[in-house]
PDB file of C-alpha atoms in Angstrom:
ATOM      1  CA  MET A   1     -67.596  63.493  77.881  1.00  0.00           C
ATOM      2  CA  GLU A   2     -66.801  59.905  78.730  1.00  0.00           C
ATOM      3  CA  ARG A   3     -67.278  57.407  75.937  1.00  0.00           C
ATOM      4  CA  THR A   4     -69.012  54.164  76.725  1.00  0.00           C
ATOM      5  CA  VAL A   5     -68.820  50.859  74.920  1.00  0.00           C
ATOM      6  CA  GLU A   6     -72.323  51.456  73.580  1.00  0.00           C
ATOM      7  CA  THR A   7     -71.304  54.872  72.181  1.00  0.00           C
ATOM      8  CA  ILE A   8     -68.251  53.402  70.489  1.00  0.00           C
ATOM      9  CA  ASP A   9     -70.292  50.505  69.049  1.00  0.00           C
ATOM     10  CA  ARG A  10     -72.824  52.982  67.661  1.00  0.00           C
ATOM     11  CA  GLU A  11     -70.026  55.058  66.058  1.00  0.00           C
ATOM     12  CA  ILE A  12     -68.549  51.923  64.502  1.00  0.00           C
ATOM     13  CA  ALA A  13     -71.950  50.920  63.107  1.00  0.00           C
ATOM     14  CA  GLU A  14     -72.399  54.428  61.627  1.00  0.00           C
ATOM     15  CA  CYS A  15     -68.955  54.287  60.019  1.00  0.00           C
ATOM     16  CA  LYS A  16     -69.660  50.850  58.535  1.00  0.00           C
ATOM     17  CA  GLU A  17     -72.935  52.167  57.094  1.00  0.00           C
ATOM     18  CA  GLU A  18     -71.113  55.144  55.528  1.00  0.00           C
ATOM     19  CA  LEU A  19     -68.526  52.812  53.997  1.00  0.00           C
ATOM     20  CA  LYS A  20     -71.266  50.891  52.171  1.00  0.00           C
ATOM     21  CA  ASN A  21     -72.012  54.031  50.159  1.00  0.00           C
ATOM     22  CA  VAL A  22     -68.419  54.863  49.248  1.00  0.00           C
ATOM     23  CA  GLU A  23     -67.791  54.703  45.534  1.00  0.00           C
ATOM     24  CA  GLY A  24     -64.494  55.018  43.798  1.00  0.00           C
ATOM     25  CA  ARG A  25     -62.950  54.271  40.503  1.00  0.00           C
ATOM     26  CA  GLU A  26     -60.575  51.610  39.315  1.00  0.00           C
ATOM     27  CA  THR A  27     -56.927  52.357  39.938  1.00  0.00           C
ATOM     28  CA  GLU A  28     -54.435  51.593  37.207  1.00  0.00           C
ATOM     29  CA  VAL A  29     -51.124  50.126  38.274  1.00  0.00           C
ATOM     30  CA  TYR A  30     -48.087  50.759  36.079  1.00  0.00           C
ATOM     31  CA  THR A  31     -44.867  48.860  36.509  1.00  0.00           C
ATOM     32  CA  ARG A  32     -41.852  47.876  34.508  1.00  0.00           C
ATOM     33  CA  ILE A  33     -42.112  44.999  32.028  1.00  0.00           C
ATOM     34  CA  VAL A  34     -39.552  44.024  29.409  1.00  0.00           C
ATOM     35  CA  GLY A  35     -37.767  47.362  29.549  1.00  0.00           C
ATOM     36  CA  TYR A  36     -40.595  49.877  29.809  1.00  0.00           C
ATOM     37  CA  TYR A  37     -43.552  50.843  32.012  1.00  0.00           C
ATOM     38  CA  ARG A  38     -47.006  49.610  31.069  1.00  0.00           C
ATOM     39  CA  SER A  39     -50.385  49.243  32.730  1.00  0.00           C
ATOM     40  CA  VAL A  40     -50.647  45.845  34.446  1.00  0.00           C
ATOM     41  CA  LYS A  41     -54.202  45.363  33.198  1.00  0.00           C
ATOM     42  CA  ASN A  42     -52.831  45.247  29.629  1.00  0.00           C
ATOM     43  CA  TRP A  43     -50.292  42.501  30.380  1.00  0.00           C
ATOM     44  CA  ASN A  44     -50.756  38.956  29.136  1.00  0.00           C
ATOM     45  CA  LYS A  45     -51.750  36.178  31.535  1.00  0.00           C
ATOM     46  CA  GLY A  46     -48.182  34.947  32.073  1.00  0.00           C
ATOM     47  CA  LYS A  47     -46.754  38.371  32.913  1.00  0.00           C
ATOM     48  CA  LYS A  48     -49.673  39.075  35.295  1.00  0.00           C
ATOM     49  CA  SER A  49     -48.837  35.816  37.074  1.00  0.00           C
ATOM     50  CA  GLU A  50     -45.172  36.863  37.366  1.00  0.00           C
ATOM     51  CA  PHE A  51     -46.233  40.257  38.738  1.00  0.00           C
ATOM     52  CA  LYS A  52     -48.301  38.600  41.492  1.00  0.00           C
ATOM     53  CA  LYS A  53     -45.256  36.566  42.560  1.00  0.00           C
ATOM     54  CA  ARG A  54     -42.925  39.556  42.905  1.00  0.00           C
ATOM     55  CA  VAL A  55     -41.541  39.970  46.383  1.00  0.00           C
ATOM     56  CA  CYS A  56     -40.200  43.254  47.707  1.00  0.00           C
ATOM     57  CA  PHE A  57     -38.791  44.163  51.040  1.00  0.00           C
ATOM     58  CA  GLN A  58     -38.486  47.401  52.920  1.00  0.00           C
ATOM     59  CA  PRO A  59     -36.241  47.385  55.961  1.00  0.00           C
ATOM     60  CA  ASP A  60     -37.598  48.507  59.300  1.00  0.00           C
ATOM     61  CA  PHE A  61     -35.642  51.492  60.449  1.00  0.00           C
ATOM     62  CA  GLU A  62     -35.041  52.081  64.111  1.00  0.00           C
ATOM     63  CA  LYS A  63     -36.903  54.994  65.624  1.00  0.00           C
ATOM     64  CA  GLY A  64     -34.942  58.195  65.581  1.00  0.00           C
ATOM     65  CA  LYS A  65     -32.887  57.294  62.525  1.00  0.00           C
ATOM     66  CA  GLU A  66     -33.582  59.048  59.268  1.00  0.00           C
ATOM     67  CA  GLN A  67     -35.553  56.855  56.898  1.00  0.00           C
ATOM     68  CA  ALA A  68     -34.090  56.346  53.475  1.00  0.00           C
ATOM     69  CA  GLU A  69     -36.550  56.531  50.624  1.00  0.00           C
ATOM     70  CA  ALA A  70     -37.716  53.088  49.527  1.00  0.00           C
ATOM     71  CA  PRO A  71     -37.324  52.356  45.846  1.00  0.00           C
ATOM     72  CA  ASP A  72     -40.135  52.179  43.367  1.00  0.00           C
ATOM     73  CA  CYS A  73     -40.916  48.483  43.479  1.00  0.00           C
ATOM     74  CA  GLY A  74     -39.236  46.901  40.518  1.00  0.00           C
ATOM     75  CA  CYS A  75     -38.220  44.234  43.025  1.00  0.00           C
ATOM     76  CA  GLU A  76     -34.808  42.741  42.478  1.00  0.00           C
ATOM     77  CA  LYS A  77     -33.682  45.733  40.393  1.00  0.00           C
ATOM     78  CA  ALA A  78     -31.749  43.773  37.771  1.00  0.00           C
ATOM     79  CA  ASP A  79     -31.691  46.938  35.652  1.00  0.00           C
ATOM     80  CA  LYS A  80     -29.599  48.894  38.174  1.00  0.00           C
ATOM     81  CA  PRO A  81     -26.682  50.745  36.584  1.00  0.00           C
ATOM     82  CA  ALA A  82     -23.319  49.075  37.008  1.00  0.00           C
ATOM     83  CA  GLN A  83     -20.807  50.671  39.333  1.00  0.00           C
ATOM     84  CA  GLU A  84     -17.284  51.289  38.160  1.00  0.00           C
ATOM     85  CA  ALA A  85     -14.528  49.101  39.503  1.00  0.00           C
ATOM     86  CA  PRO A  86     -12.860  50.700  42.507  1.00  0.00           C
ATOM     87  CA  ALA A  87     -10.170  53.187  41.601  1.00  0.00           C
ATOM     88  CA  ALA A  88      -8.319  52.915  44.926  1.00  0.00           C
ATOM     89  CA  GLY A  89      -7.058  49.359  44.427  1.00  0.00           C
ATOM     90  CA  LYS A  90      -8.501  45.977  45.087  1.00  0.00           C
ATOM     91  CA  PRO A  91     -10.927  45.311  47.936  1.00  0.00           C
ATOM     92  CA  ALA A  92      -9.708  43.605  51.104  1.00  0.00           C
ATOM     93  CA  SER A  93     -13.124  42.144  51.999  1.00  0.00           C
ATOM     94  CA  PHE A  94     -16.786  42.351  51.094  1.00  0.00           C
ATOM     95  CA  ILE A  95     -20.284  41.897  52.452  1.00  0.00           C
ATOM     96  CA  TYR A  96     -23.230  40.881  50.356  1.00  0.00           C
ATOM     97  CA  PHE A  97     -26.985  40.754  50.722  1.00  0.00           C
ATOM     98  CA  THR A  98     -29.198  38.033  49.269  1.00  0.00           C
ATOM     99  CA  LYS A  99     -32.618  36.477  49.736  1.00  0.00           C
ATOM    100  CA  LYS A 100     -34.116  33.064  49.067  1.00  0.00           C
ATOM    101  CA  THR A 101     -36.528  34.145  46.314  1.00  0.00           C
ATOM    102  CA  CYS A 102     -34.002  36.211  44.342  1.00  0.00           C
ATOM    103  CA  PRO A 103     -33.211  34.647  40.949  1.00  0.00           C
ATOM    104  CA  ASN A 104     -29.811  36.394  40.677  1.00  0.00           C
ATOM    105  CA  CYS A 105     -28.548  35.705  44.210  1.00  0.00           C
ATOM    106  CA  PRO A 106     -27.342  32.087  43.740  1.00  0.00           C
ATOM    107  CA  ALA A 107     -24.824  33.137  41.075  1.00  0.00           C
ATOM    108  CA  VAL A 108     -23.411  35.855  43.348  1.00  0.00           C
ATOM    109  CA  LYS A 109     -23.194  33.374  46.256  1.00  0.00           C
ATOM    110  CA  GLU A 110     -21.390  30.825  44.073  1.00  0.00           C
ATOM    111  CA  TYR A 111     -18.884  33.392  42.864  1.00  0.00           C
ATOM    112  CA  ALA A 112     -18.316  34.710  46.402  1.00  0.00           C
ATOM    113  CA  ALA A 113     -17.541  31.167  47.587  1.00  0.00           C
ATOM    114  CA  THR A 114     -14.652  30.939  45.085  1.00  0.00           C
ATOM    115  CA  LEU A 115     -12.885  34.076  46.317  1.00  0.00           C
ATOM    116  CA  THR A 116      -9.869  34.111  48.605  1.00  0.00           C
ATOM    117  CA  ILE A 117     -10.742  37.434  50.251  1.00  0.00           C
ATOM    118  CA  PRO A 118     -13.138  37.241  53.213  1.00  0.00           C
ATOM    119  CA  GLY A 119     -16.806  37.924  52.649  1.00  0.00           C
ATOM    120  CA  THR A 120     -19.946  37.873  54.784  1.00  0.00           C
ATOM    121  CA  ASN A 121     -23.404  37.015  53.480  1.00  0.00           C
ATOM    122  CA  TYR A 122     -26.552  38.532  54.995  1.00  0.00           C
ATOM    123  CA  ASP A 123     -29.900  36.984  54.107  1.00  0.00           C
ATOM    124  CA  VAL A 124     -32.488  39.792  54.147  1.00  0.00           C
ATOM    125  CA  ASP A 125     -35.196  37.217  54.907  1.00  0.00           C
ATOM    126  CA  THR A 126     -33.777  37.028  58.456  1.00  0.00           C
ATOM    127  CA  ASP A 127     -34.084  39.677  61.166  1.00  0.00           C
ATOM    128  CA  THR A 128     -30.299  40.039  61.383  1.00  0.00           C
ATOM    129  CA  GLY A 129     -29.933  40.400  57.615  1.00  0.00           C
ATOM    130  CA  LEU A 130     -32.784  42.885  57.369  1.00  0.00           C
ATOM    131  CA  LYS A 131     -31.325  44.986  60.173  1.00  0.00           C
ATOM    132  CA  LYS A 132     -27.897  44.981  58.508  1.00  0.00           C
ATOM    133  CA  ALA A 133     -29.520  45.914  55.164  1.00  0.00           C
ATOM    134  CA  GLY A 134     -31.124  48.890  56.920  1.00  0.00           C
ATOM    135  CA  GLU A 135     -27.748  49.985  58.262  1.00  0.00           C
ATOM    136  CA  TYR A 136     -26.276  49.991  54.753  1.00  0.00           C
ATOM    137  CA  ASN A 137     -29.406  51.333  52.980  1.00  0.00           C
ATOM    138  CA  ILE A 138     -29.739  48.201  50.864  1.00  0.00           C
ATOM    139  CA  PHE A 139     -32.936  48.120  48.816  1.00  0.00           C
ATOM    140  CA  ALA A 140     -32.067  45.564  46.143  1.00  0.00           C
ATOM    141  CA  VAL A 141     -30.647  42.073  46.102  1.00  0.00           C
ATOM    142  CA  PRO A 142     -28.114  40.919  45.317  1.00  0.00           C
ATOM    143  CA  THR A 143     -25.944  43.805  46.501  1.00  0.00           C
ATOM    144  CA  VAL A 144     -22.232  43.385  47.175  1.00  0.00           C
ATOM    145  CA  ILE A 145     -20.377  46.079  49.109  1.00  0.00           C
ATOM    146  CA  LEU A 146     -16.628  46.021  48.511  1.00  0.00           C
ATOM    147  CA  LEU A 147     -14.530  47.187  51.461  1.00  0.00           C
ATOM    148  CA  ASP A 148     -10.943  48.395  51.772  1.00  0.00           C
ATOM    149  CA  LYS A 149      -8.532  47.159  54.479  1.00  0.00           C
ATOM    150  CA  ASP A 150      -9.975  49.690  56.962  1.00  0.00           C
ATOM    151  CA  GLY A 151     -13.558  48.533  56.357  1.00  0.00           C
ATOM    152  CA  ASN A 152     -14.537  51.587  54.309  1.00  0.00           C
ATOM    153  CA  GLN A 153     -16.826  51.107  51.340  1.00  0.00           C
ATOM    154  CA  ILE A 154     -15.053  51.214  47.997  1.00  0.00           C
ATOM    155  CA  SER A 155     -18.045  50.506  45.776  1.00  0.00           C
ATOM    156  CA  ARG A 156     -21.226  48.479  45.322  1.00  0.00           C
ATOM    157  CA  VAL A 157     -22.006  45.946  42.619  1.00  0.00           C
ATOM    158  CA  TYR A 158     -25.259  44.177  41.812  1.00  0.00           C
ATOM    159  CA  ASN A 159     -24.366  41.194  39.653  1.00  0.00           C
ATOM    160  CA  VAL A 160     -21.631  38.623  39.037  1.00  0.00           C
ATOM    161  CA  LYS A 161     -20.230  40.396  35.968  1.00  0.00           C
ATOM    162  CA  ASP A 162     -19.585  43.631  37.874  1.00  0.00           C
ATOM    163  CA  PHE A 163     -18.428  41.658  40.940  1.00  0.00           C
ATOM    164  CA  ARG A 164     -15.742  39.922  38.836  1.00  0.00           C
ATOM    165  CA  ALA A 165     -14.647  43.214  37.312  1.00  0.00           C
ATOM    166  CA  ALA A 166     -14.308  44.831  40.749  1.00  0.00           C
ATOM    167  CA  ILE A 167     -12.275  41.956  42.180  1.00  0.00           C
TER     168      ILE A 167
END
């Protein structure tokens, strides 16, 4: 049976009418605040405002590649566990991922600028940076990947304190 524009318009009108009668219930959103999970509706006005300003990113993965699981959105993931300093010696270079709205990224950028070993910054707000973040399965900023002389990953760090310790 061939569908005409009139048939499709009628189906759309029927669907819209059905949607008017759909009833649901309020959904509670839980997220992390000051060290523990709590319902957003119970937050104070200031914390609700902060929650609305949170920015998360999920890299687009190329078709055919396996998709890594995106993190539960705690955004910048400042509570990520620290990685140990590399056991196989000091890194020869590093790459790091930042974004404009990240509150912890400027400190990592400043520290990286003082180092004598070469480093490359990727801004995940750009297409190039987002693509590179997808290649390395980066889901939080700042993330610094420390590399040996052959370009193999030694470890990852997520803040200046751990970055200093690894260097």
